[in-house]
Coordinates of C-alpha atoms in Angstrom, one line a residue:
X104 CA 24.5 13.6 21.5
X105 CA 25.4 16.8 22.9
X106 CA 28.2 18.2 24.8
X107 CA 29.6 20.9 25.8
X108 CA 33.4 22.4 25.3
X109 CA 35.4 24.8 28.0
X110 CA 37.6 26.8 25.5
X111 CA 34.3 28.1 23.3
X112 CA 31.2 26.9 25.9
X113 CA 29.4 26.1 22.2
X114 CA 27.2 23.4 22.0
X115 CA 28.3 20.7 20.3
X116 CA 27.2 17.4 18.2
X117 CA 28.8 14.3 17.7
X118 CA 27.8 10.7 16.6
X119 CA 29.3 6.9 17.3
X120 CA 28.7 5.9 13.6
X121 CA 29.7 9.1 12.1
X122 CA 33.1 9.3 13.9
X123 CA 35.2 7.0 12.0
X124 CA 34.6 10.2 9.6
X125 CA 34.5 13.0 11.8
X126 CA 37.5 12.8 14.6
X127 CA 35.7 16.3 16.5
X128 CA 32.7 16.9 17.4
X129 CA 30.2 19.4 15.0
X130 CA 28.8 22.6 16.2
X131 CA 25.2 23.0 16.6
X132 CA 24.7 26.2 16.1
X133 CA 26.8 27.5 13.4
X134 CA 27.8 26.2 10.2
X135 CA 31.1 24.3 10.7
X136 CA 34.7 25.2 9.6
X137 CA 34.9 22.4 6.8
X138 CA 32.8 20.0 5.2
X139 CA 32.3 16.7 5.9
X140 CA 31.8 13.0 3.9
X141 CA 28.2 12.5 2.7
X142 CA 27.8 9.0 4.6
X143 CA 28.7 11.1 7.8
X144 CA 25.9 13.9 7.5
X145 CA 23.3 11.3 6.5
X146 CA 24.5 9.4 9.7
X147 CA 24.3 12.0 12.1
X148 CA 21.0 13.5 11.1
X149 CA 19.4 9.7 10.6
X150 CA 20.5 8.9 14.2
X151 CA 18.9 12.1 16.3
X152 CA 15.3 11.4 13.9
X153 CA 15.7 7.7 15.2
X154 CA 14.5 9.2 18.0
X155 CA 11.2 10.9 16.5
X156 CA 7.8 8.7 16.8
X157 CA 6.4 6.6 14.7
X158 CA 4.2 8.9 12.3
X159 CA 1.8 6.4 12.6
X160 CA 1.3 6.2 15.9
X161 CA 0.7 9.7 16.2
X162 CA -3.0 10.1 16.6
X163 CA -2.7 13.6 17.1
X164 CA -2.9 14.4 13.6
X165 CA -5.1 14.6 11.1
X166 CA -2.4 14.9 8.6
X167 CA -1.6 11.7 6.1
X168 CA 1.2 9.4 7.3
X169 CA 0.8 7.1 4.2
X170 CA 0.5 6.9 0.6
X171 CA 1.6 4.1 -2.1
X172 CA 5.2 3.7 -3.5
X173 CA 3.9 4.5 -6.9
X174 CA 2.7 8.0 -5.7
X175 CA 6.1 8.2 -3.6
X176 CA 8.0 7.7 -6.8
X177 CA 6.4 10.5 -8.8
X178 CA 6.5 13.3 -5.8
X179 CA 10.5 12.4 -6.0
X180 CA 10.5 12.8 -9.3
X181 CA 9.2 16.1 -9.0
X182 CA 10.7 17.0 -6.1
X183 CA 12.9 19.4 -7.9
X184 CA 9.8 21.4 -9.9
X185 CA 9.3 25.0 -8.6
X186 CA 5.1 25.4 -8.2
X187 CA 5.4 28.9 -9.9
X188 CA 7.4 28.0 -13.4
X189 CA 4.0 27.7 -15.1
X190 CA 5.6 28.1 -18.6
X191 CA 8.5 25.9 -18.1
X192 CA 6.1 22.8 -16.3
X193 CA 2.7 23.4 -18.8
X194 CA 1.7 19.8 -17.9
X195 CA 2.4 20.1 -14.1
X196 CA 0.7 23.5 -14.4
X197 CA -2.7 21.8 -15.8
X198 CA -2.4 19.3 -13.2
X199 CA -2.9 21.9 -10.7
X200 CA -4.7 25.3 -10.2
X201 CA -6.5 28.3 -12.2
X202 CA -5.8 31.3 -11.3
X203 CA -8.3 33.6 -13.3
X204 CA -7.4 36.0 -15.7
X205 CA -8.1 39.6 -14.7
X206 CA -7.9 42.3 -17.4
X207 CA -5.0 44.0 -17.3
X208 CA -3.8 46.9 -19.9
X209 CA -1.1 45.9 -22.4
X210 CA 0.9 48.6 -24.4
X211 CA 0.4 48.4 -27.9
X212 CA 4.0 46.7 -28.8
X213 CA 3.3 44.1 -26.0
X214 CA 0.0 42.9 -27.2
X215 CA 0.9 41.0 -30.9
X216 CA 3.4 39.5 -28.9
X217 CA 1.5 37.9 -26.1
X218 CA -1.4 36.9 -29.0
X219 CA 1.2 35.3 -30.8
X220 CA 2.9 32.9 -27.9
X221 CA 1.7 33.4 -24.1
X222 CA -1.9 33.7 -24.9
X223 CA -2.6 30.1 -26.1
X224 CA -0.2 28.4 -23.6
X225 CA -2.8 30.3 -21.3
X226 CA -5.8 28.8 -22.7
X227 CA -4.4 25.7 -22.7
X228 CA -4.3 25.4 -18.9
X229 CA -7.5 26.9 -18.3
X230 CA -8.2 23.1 -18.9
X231 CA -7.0 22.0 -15.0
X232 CA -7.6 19.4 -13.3
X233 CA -7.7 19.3 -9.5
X234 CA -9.2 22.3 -9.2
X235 CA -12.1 21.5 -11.0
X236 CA -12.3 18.3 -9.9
X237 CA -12.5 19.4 -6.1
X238 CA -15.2 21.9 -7.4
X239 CA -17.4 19.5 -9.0
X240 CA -17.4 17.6 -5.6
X241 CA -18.1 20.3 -3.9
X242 CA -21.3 21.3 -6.7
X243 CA -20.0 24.7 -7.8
X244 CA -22.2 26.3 -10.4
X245 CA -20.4 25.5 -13.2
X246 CA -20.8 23.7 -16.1
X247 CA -18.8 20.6 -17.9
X248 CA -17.0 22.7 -20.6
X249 CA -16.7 26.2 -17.8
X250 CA -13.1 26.3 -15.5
X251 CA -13.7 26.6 -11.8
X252 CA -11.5 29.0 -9.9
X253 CA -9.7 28.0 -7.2
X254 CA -5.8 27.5 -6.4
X255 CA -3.4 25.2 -4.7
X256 CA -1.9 26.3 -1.5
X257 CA 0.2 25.0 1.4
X258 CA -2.3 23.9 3.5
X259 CA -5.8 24.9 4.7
X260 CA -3.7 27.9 6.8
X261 CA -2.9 30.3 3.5
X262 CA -6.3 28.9 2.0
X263 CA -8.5 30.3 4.5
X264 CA -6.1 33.6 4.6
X265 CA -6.4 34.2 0.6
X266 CA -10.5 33.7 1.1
X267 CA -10.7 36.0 3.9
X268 CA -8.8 38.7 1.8
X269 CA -11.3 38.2 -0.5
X270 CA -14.6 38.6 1.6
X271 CA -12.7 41.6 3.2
X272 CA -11.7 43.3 -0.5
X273 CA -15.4 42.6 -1.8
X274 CA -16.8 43.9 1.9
X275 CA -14.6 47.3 1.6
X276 CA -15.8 48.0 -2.4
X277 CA -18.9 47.8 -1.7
X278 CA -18.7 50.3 1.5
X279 CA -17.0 52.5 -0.8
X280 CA -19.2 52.3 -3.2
X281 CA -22.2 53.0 -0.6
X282 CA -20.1 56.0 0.8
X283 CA -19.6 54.3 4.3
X284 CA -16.5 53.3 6.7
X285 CA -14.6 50.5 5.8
X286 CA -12.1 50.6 8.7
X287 CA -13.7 48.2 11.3
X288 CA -14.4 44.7 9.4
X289 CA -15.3 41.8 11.4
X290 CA -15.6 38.0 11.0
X291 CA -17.6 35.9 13.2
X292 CA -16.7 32.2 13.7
X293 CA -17.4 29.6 16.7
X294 CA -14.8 29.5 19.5
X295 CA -13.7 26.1 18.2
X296 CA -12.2 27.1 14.9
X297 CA -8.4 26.4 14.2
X298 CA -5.8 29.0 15.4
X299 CA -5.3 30.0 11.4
X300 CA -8.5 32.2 12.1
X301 CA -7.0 34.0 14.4
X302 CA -4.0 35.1 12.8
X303 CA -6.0 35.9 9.6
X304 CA -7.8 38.0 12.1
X305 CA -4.9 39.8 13.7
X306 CA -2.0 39.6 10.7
X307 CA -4.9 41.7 8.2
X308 CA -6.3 43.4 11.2
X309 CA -10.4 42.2 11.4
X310 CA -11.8 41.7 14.7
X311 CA -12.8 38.3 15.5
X312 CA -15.9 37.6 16.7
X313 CA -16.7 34.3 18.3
X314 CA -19.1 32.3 19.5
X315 CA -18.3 30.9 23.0
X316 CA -19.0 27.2 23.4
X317 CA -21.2 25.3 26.4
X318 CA -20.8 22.1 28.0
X319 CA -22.2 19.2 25.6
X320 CA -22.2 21.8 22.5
X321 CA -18.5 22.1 21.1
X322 CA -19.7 23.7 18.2
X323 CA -20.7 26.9 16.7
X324 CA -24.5 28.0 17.8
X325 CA -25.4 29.3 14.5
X326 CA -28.8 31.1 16.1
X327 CA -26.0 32.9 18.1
X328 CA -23.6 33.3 15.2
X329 CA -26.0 34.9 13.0
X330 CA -27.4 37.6 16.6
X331 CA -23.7 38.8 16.4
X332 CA -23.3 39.7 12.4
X333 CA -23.5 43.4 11.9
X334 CA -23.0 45.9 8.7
X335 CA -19.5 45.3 9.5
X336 CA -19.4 41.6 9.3
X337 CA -17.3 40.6 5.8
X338 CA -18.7 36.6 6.4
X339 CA -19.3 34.2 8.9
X340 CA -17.3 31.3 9.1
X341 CA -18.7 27.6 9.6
X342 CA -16.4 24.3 10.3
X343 CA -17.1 21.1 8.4
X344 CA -15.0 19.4 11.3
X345 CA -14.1 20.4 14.2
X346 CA -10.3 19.8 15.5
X347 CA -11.6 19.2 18.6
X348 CA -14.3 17.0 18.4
X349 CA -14.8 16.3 14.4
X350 CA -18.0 17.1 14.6
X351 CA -19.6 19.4 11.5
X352 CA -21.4 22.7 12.2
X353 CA -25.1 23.3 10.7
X354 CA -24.5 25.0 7.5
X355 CA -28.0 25.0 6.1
X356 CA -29.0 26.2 9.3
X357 CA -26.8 28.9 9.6
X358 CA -27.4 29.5 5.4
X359 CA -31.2 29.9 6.1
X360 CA -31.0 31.8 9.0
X361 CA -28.3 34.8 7.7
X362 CA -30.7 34.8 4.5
X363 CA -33.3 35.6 6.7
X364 CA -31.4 38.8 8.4
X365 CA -30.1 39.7 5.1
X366 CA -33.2 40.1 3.7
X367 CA -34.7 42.0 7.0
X368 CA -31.6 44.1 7.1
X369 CA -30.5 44.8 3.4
X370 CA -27.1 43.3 4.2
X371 CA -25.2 40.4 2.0
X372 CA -23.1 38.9 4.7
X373 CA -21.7 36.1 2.9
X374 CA -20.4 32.3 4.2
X375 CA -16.7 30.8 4.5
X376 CA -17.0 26.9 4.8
X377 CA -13.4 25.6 6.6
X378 CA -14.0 22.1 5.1
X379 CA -10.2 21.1 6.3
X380 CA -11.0 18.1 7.4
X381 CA -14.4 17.4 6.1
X382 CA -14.4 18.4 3.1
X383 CA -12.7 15.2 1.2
X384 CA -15.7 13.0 4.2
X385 CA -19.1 14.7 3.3
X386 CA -19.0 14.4 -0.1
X387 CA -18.6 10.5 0.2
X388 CA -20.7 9.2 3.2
X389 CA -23.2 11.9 4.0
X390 CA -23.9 12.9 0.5
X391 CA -27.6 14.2 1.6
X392 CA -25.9 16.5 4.0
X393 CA -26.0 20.5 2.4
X394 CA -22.9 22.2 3.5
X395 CA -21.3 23.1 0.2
X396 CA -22.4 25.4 -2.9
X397 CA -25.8 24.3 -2.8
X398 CA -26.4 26.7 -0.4
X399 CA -26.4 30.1 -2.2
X400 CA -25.1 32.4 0.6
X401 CA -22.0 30.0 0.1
X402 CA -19.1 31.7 -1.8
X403 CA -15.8 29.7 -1.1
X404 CA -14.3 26.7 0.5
X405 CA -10.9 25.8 2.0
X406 CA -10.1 22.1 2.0
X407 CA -6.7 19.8 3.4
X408 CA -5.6 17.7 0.6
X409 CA -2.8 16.1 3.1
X410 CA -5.9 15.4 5.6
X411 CA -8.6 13.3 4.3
X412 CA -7.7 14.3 0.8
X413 CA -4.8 11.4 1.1
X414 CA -1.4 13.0 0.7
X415 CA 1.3 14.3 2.6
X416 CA 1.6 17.2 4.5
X417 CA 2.0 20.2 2.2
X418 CA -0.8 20.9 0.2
X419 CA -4.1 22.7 0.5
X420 CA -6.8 23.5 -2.0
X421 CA -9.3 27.1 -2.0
X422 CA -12.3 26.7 -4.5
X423 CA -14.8 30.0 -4.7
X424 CA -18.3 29.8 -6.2
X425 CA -17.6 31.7 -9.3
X426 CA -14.9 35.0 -11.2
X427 CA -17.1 37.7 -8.9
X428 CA -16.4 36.3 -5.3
X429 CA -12.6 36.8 -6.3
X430 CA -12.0 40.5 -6.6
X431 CA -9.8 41.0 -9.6
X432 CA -7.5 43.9 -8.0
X433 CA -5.9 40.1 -5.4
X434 CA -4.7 39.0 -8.5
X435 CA -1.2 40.0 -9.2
X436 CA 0.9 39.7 -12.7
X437 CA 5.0 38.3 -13.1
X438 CA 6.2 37.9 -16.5
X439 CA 9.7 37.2 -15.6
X440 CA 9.7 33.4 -15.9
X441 CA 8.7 33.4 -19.2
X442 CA 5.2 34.2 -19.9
X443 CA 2.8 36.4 -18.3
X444 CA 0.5 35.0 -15.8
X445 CA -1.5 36.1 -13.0
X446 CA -0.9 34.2 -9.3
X447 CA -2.8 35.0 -6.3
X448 CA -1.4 33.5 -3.4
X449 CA 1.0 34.6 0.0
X450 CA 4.1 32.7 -0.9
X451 CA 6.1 31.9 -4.2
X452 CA 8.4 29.3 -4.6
X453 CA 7.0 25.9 -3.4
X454 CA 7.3 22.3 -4.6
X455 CA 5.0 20.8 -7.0
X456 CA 4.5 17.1 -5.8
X457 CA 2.1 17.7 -3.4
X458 CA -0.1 18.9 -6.3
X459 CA 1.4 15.9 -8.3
X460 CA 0.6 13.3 -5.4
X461 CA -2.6 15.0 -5.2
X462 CA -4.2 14.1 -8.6
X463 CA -2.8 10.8 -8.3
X464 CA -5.2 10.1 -5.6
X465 CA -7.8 11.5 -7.4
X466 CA -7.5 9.2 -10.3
X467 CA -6.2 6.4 -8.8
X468 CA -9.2 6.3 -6.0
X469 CA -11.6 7.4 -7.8
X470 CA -15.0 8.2 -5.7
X471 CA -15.6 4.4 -4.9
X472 CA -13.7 1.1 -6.0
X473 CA -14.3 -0.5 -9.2
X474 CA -15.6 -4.2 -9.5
X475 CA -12.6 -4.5 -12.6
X476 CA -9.7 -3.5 -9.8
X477 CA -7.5 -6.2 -9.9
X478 CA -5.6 -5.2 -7.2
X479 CA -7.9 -4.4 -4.6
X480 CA -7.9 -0.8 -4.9
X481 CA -10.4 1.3 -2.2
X482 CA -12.0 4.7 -3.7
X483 CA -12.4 7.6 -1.4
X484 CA -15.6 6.5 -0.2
X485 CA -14.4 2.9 0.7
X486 CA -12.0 4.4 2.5
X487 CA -14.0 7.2 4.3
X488 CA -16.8 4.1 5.0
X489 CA -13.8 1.8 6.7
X490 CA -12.2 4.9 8.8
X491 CA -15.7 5.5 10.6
X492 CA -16.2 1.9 11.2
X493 CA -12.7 1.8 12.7
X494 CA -13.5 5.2 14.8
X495 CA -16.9 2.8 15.8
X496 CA -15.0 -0.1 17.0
X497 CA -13.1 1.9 18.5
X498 CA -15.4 4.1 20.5
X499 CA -17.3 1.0 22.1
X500 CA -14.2 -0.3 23.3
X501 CA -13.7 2.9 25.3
X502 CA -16.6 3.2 26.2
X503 CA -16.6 -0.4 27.7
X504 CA -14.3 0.3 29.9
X505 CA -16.6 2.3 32.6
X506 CA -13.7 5.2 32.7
X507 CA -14.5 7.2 29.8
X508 CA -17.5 10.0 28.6
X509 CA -17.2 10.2 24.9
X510 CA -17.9 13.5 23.9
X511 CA -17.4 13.3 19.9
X512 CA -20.3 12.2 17.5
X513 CA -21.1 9.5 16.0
X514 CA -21.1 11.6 12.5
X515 CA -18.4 13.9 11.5
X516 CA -14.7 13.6 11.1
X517 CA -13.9 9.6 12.0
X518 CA -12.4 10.7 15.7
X519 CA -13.5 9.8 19.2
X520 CA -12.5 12.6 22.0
X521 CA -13.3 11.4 25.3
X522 CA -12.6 12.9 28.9
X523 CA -12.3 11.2 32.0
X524 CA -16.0 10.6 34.1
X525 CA -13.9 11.1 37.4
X526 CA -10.5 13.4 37.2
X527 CA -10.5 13.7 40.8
X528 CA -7.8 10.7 41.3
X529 CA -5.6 11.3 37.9
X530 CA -6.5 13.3 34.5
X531 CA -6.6 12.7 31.0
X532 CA -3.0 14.6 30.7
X533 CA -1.5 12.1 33.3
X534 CA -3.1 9.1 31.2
X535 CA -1.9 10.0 27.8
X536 CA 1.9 10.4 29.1
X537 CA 1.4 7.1 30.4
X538 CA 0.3 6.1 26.9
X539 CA 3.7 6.9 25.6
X540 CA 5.2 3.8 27.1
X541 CA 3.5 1.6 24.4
X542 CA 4.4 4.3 21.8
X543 CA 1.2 6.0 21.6
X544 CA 0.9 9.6 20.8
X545 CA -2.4 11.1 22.1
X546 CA -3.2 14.7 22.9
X547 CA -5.0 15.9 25.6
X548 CA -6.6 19.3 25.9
X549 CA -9.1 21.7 27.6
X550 CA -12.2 23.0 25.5
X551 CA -12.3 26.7 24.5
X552 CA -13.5 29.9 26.3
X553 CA -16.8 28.8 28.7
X554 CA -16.0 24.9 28.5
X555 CA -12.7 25.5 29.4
X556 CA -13.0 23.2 32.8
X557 CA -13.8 20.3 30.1
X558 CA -10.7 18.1 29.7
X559 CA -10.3 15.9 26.5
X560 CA -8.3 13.0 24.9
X561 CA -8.7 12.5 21.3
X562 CA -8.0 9.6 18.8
X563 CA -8.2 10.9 15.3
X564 CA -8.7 7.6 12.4
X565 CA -6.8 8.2 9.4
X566 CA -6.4 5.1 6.8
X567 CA -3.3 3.9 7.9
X568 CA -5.2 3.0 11.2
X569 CA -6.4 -0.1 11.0
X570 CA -8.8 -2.5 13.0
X571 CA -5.7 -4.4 14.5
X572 CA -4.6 -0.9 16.0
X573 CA -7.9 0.1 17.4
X574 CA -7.7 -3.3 19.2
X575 CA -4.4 -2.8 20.2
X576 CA -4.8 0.8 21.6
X577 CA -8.4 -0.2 23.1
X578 CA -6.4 -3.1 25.2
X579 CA -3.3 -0.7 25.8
X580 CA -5.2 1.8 27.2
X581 CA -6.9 -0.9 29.5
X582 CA -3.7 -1.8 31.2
X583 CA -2.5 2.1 31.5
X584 CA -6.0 2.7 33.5
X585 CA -5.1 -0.5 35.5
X586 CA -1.6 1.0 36.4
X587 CA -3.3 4.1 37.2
X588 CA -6.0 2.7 39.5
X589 CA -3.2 0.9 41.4
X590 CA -1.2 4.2 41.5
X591 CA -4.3 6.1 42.8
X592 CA -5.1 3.5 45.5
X593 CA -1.1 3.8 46.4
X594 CA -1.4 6.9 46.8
X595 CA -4.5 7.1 49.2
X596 CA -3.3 4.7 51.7
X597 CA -0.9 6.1 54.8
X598 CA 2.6 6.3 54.5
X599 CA 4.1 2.7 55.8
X600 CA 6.8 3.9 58.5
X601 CA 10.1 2.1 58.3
X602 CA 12.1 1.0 61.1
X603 CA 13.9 4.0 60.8
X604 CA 11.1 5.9 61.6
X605 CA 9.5 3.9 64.3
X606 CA 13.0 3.9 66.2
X607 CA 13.3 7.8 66.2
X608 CA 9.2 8.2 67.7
X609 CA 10.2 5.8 70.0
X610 CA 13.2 7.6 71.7
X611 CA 11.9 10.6 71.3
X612 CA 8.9 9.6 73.6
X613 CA 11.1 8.4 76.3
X614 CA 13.0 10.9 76.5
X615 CA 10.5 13.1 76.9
X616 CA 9.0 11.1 79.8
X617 CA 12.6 11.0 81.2
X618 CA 12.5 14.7 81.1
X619 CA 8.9 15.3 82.4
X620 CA 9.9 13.0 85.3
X621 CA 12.9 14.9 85.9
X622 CA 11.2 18.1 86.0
X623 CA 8.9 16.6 89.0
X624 CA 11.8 15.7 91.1
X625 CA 12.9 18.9 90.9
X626 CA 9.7 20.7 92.4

């Protein structure tokens, strides 16, 4: 609770619990004068997140709200690991990424050494894990004994940055070599892509070019995509899941049609698959479905392990097709924590139990459940299969209700957007506050540039939501429309007049008469 004090007008904090500790209140805003007991911090900062949502009623995001006490236990155990002590963790290192050796002159006096100790502690992580694991789902080109290249990052947001660096390094070499401008790069991508696009495109200054969206098509067009790529184009990026309606763009398409121009124009304009939130989906339950590094024009792909990859928020994963679509000059060199190794990412320091966490889902799910679990485990597919059957159930419900267009697909991210068949009475912002009574957390939001006038609620299914929920919000949402209708109808009758009222009108009509009367007498 805040309040405020006249002799310094500084906002301050205080707490019932905490004040049989703390006799005056605690700043806000700057660090206090003296420290307090332990059970008194925890208790005012546990009493203001009371007031935070349940995470799992927050169907906003797309981020995991759930994972098993086993896997909590480990990513508190390594809780205190830094991400970049590759020499002092070897076995968390393994666990995680490969970051790929680029040459790099040694003197003379430096060389024996590294032979001698860094060198083999090098070789020995080449053997990772999650990396190449994510790879082989994905069908890199590489074979059983070869190390895919790839690296763990904080999210899908520095993954896409650290591929786009790379198609705009690779892009400006070879107009170098060529003897052309390199100045003016440019990336085309649908209008529906994720706001980390477009501060890739402004913070490492490439024009964005995108592809405006119509009514009933919330996706990259990739005819249109491929009209606007020019000599300046460093890739074109396609969304395996859009936020805003989960559904995936036509990568093969969009593969066989920039082949096509490539070969008519002498141009290699490369694709960028952001497989955020699909990319831990496809691989499961539309395994027929090309979008990965099948095709050829494919060179990396950015993937959310805390989305559908099962773990919380923190952790991302960046996977490219193979050594030559990562230009070696990205790759920079420490040797001040011990041994030399090469790091390519935008931050440093970071935890490593998102990584940990991560390869705990891997091997614990596994790609589908195994007839000798004794415990009932689900693999990634299991799970993948039950969160679009829940999205089903889900969307029939809503759709039963007469109210609701459903504009998502039935294939794609497990979601249902809808918008609202009439918004002339109330819109799909006014019923999603209304949602909040029952604890619900929906957003509601207007379609990028040319479907702008379309106005959406979505629902996104992780696997903490369960069929119970889906009936529970279906029946929820029932009564909030209910309340609304009665509001609406409310609102459209006239104004009832109370006695007040009526009293007034009617002495101010007699005296009017009175007066009008008056003024005949006197002519």
């Amino acid at each position: 609770m805040a309040v405020s004090t006249a002799q310094t007008g500084e906002s301050l904090h205080s707490s019932t619990f905490a004040s049989r500790y703390v006799r005056t209140a605690l700043p806000r805003f700057r660090i206090p004068e003296q420290s307090i007991p332990k059970e008194a911090a925890y208790q005012i900062i546990n009493d203001e997140l009371m007031l935070d949502c349940n995470p799992r009623l927050n169907l906003a995001s797309f981020v995991t709200t759930w994972m098993e006490p086993e896997c909590d236990k480990l990513m508190m155990a390594a809780i205190n690991k830094n991400y970049v002590n590759m020499d002092e963790y070897p076995v968390t290192t393994e666990l995680q990424v490969h970051k790929p050796n680029a040459a790099r002159p040694l003197h003379a006096a430096a060389s024996m050494s590294l032979t001698r100790t860094i060198l083999p502690r090098l070789r020995a992580r080449k053997q990772n894990r999650c990396v190449n694991m994510i790879a082989h789902l994905f069908n890199a080109p590489i074979g059983d004994d070869e190390t895919a290249v790839g690296v763990g990052t904080v999210g899908s947001s520095e993954a896409i940055m650290l591929a786009g660096l790379a198609f705009k390094r690779k892009w400006q070499n070879r107009r170098k070599a060529e003897g052309k401008p390199y100045d003016k790069p440019n990336i085309v991508t649908g209008a529906n892509v994720q706001v980390c696009w477009e501060k890739f495109a402004r913070y490492f200054e490439v024009e964005l070019k995108e592809v405006k969206l119509t009514e009933g098509y919330y996706v990259m067009n990739p005819e249109k995509a491929v009209e606007m790529v020019d000599e300046n184009t460093i890739c074109v990026a396609a969304i395996l899941g859009s936020t805003l309606t989960g559904e995936f763009e036509d990568v093969k398409l969009l593969n066989d049609l920039l082949t096509a121009k490539n070969a008519e124009t002498g141009w290699d304009t490369p694709i960028h698959v952001d497989a955020a939130s699909g990319g831990f989906i496809a691989p499961f339950i539309y395994p027929e479905l090309e979008w990965d590094f099948r095709l050829p024009l494919v060179k990396s792909i950015n993937v959310s392990g805390h989305k559908y990859g099962l773990v919380y928020a923190g952790v991302g994963w960046v996977i490219w097709r193979t050594k030559d679509d990562l230009p070696d000059e990205l790759i920079f060199h420490i040797n001040y924590l011990g041994a030399d190794q090469p790091t390519f990412t935008l931050n440093f320091s970071k935890g490593s139990n998102q990584i940990i966490a991560q390869y705990y889902q891997l091997i614990r799910l596994g790609f589908e459940k195994s007839d000798l679990a004794v415990d009932g485990a689900q693999g990634y597919k299991d799970i993948m299969q039950n969160c679009r059957d829940n999205a089903t159930v889900l969307r029939e419900g809503i759709e039963k209700m007469g109210y609701f267009e459903v504009v998502s697909k039935d294939s794609g991210v497990p979601l249902v957007a809808f918008s609202l068949r009439d918004s002339s009475r109330y819109t799909v912002f006014e019923v999603a506050e209304s949602l909040r009574r029952f604890g619900w957390i929906l957003p509601a939001y207007t379609m990028p540039a040319d479907a702008e006038h379309v106005a959406v609620m979505r629902v996104v299914i992780r696997e903490d939501f369960g069929r119970s929920l889906a009936e529970r919000l279906i029946a929820d949402l029932g009564k909030v429309m209910a309340d609304m209708d009665a509001h609406a109808a409310k609102k459209a009758e006239p104004a009832k007049k109370s006695v007040h009222q009526i009293e007034k009108e009617v002495t101010t009509y007699w005296r009017r008469l009175v007066d009008r009367k008056k003024g005949s007498l006197v002519c």
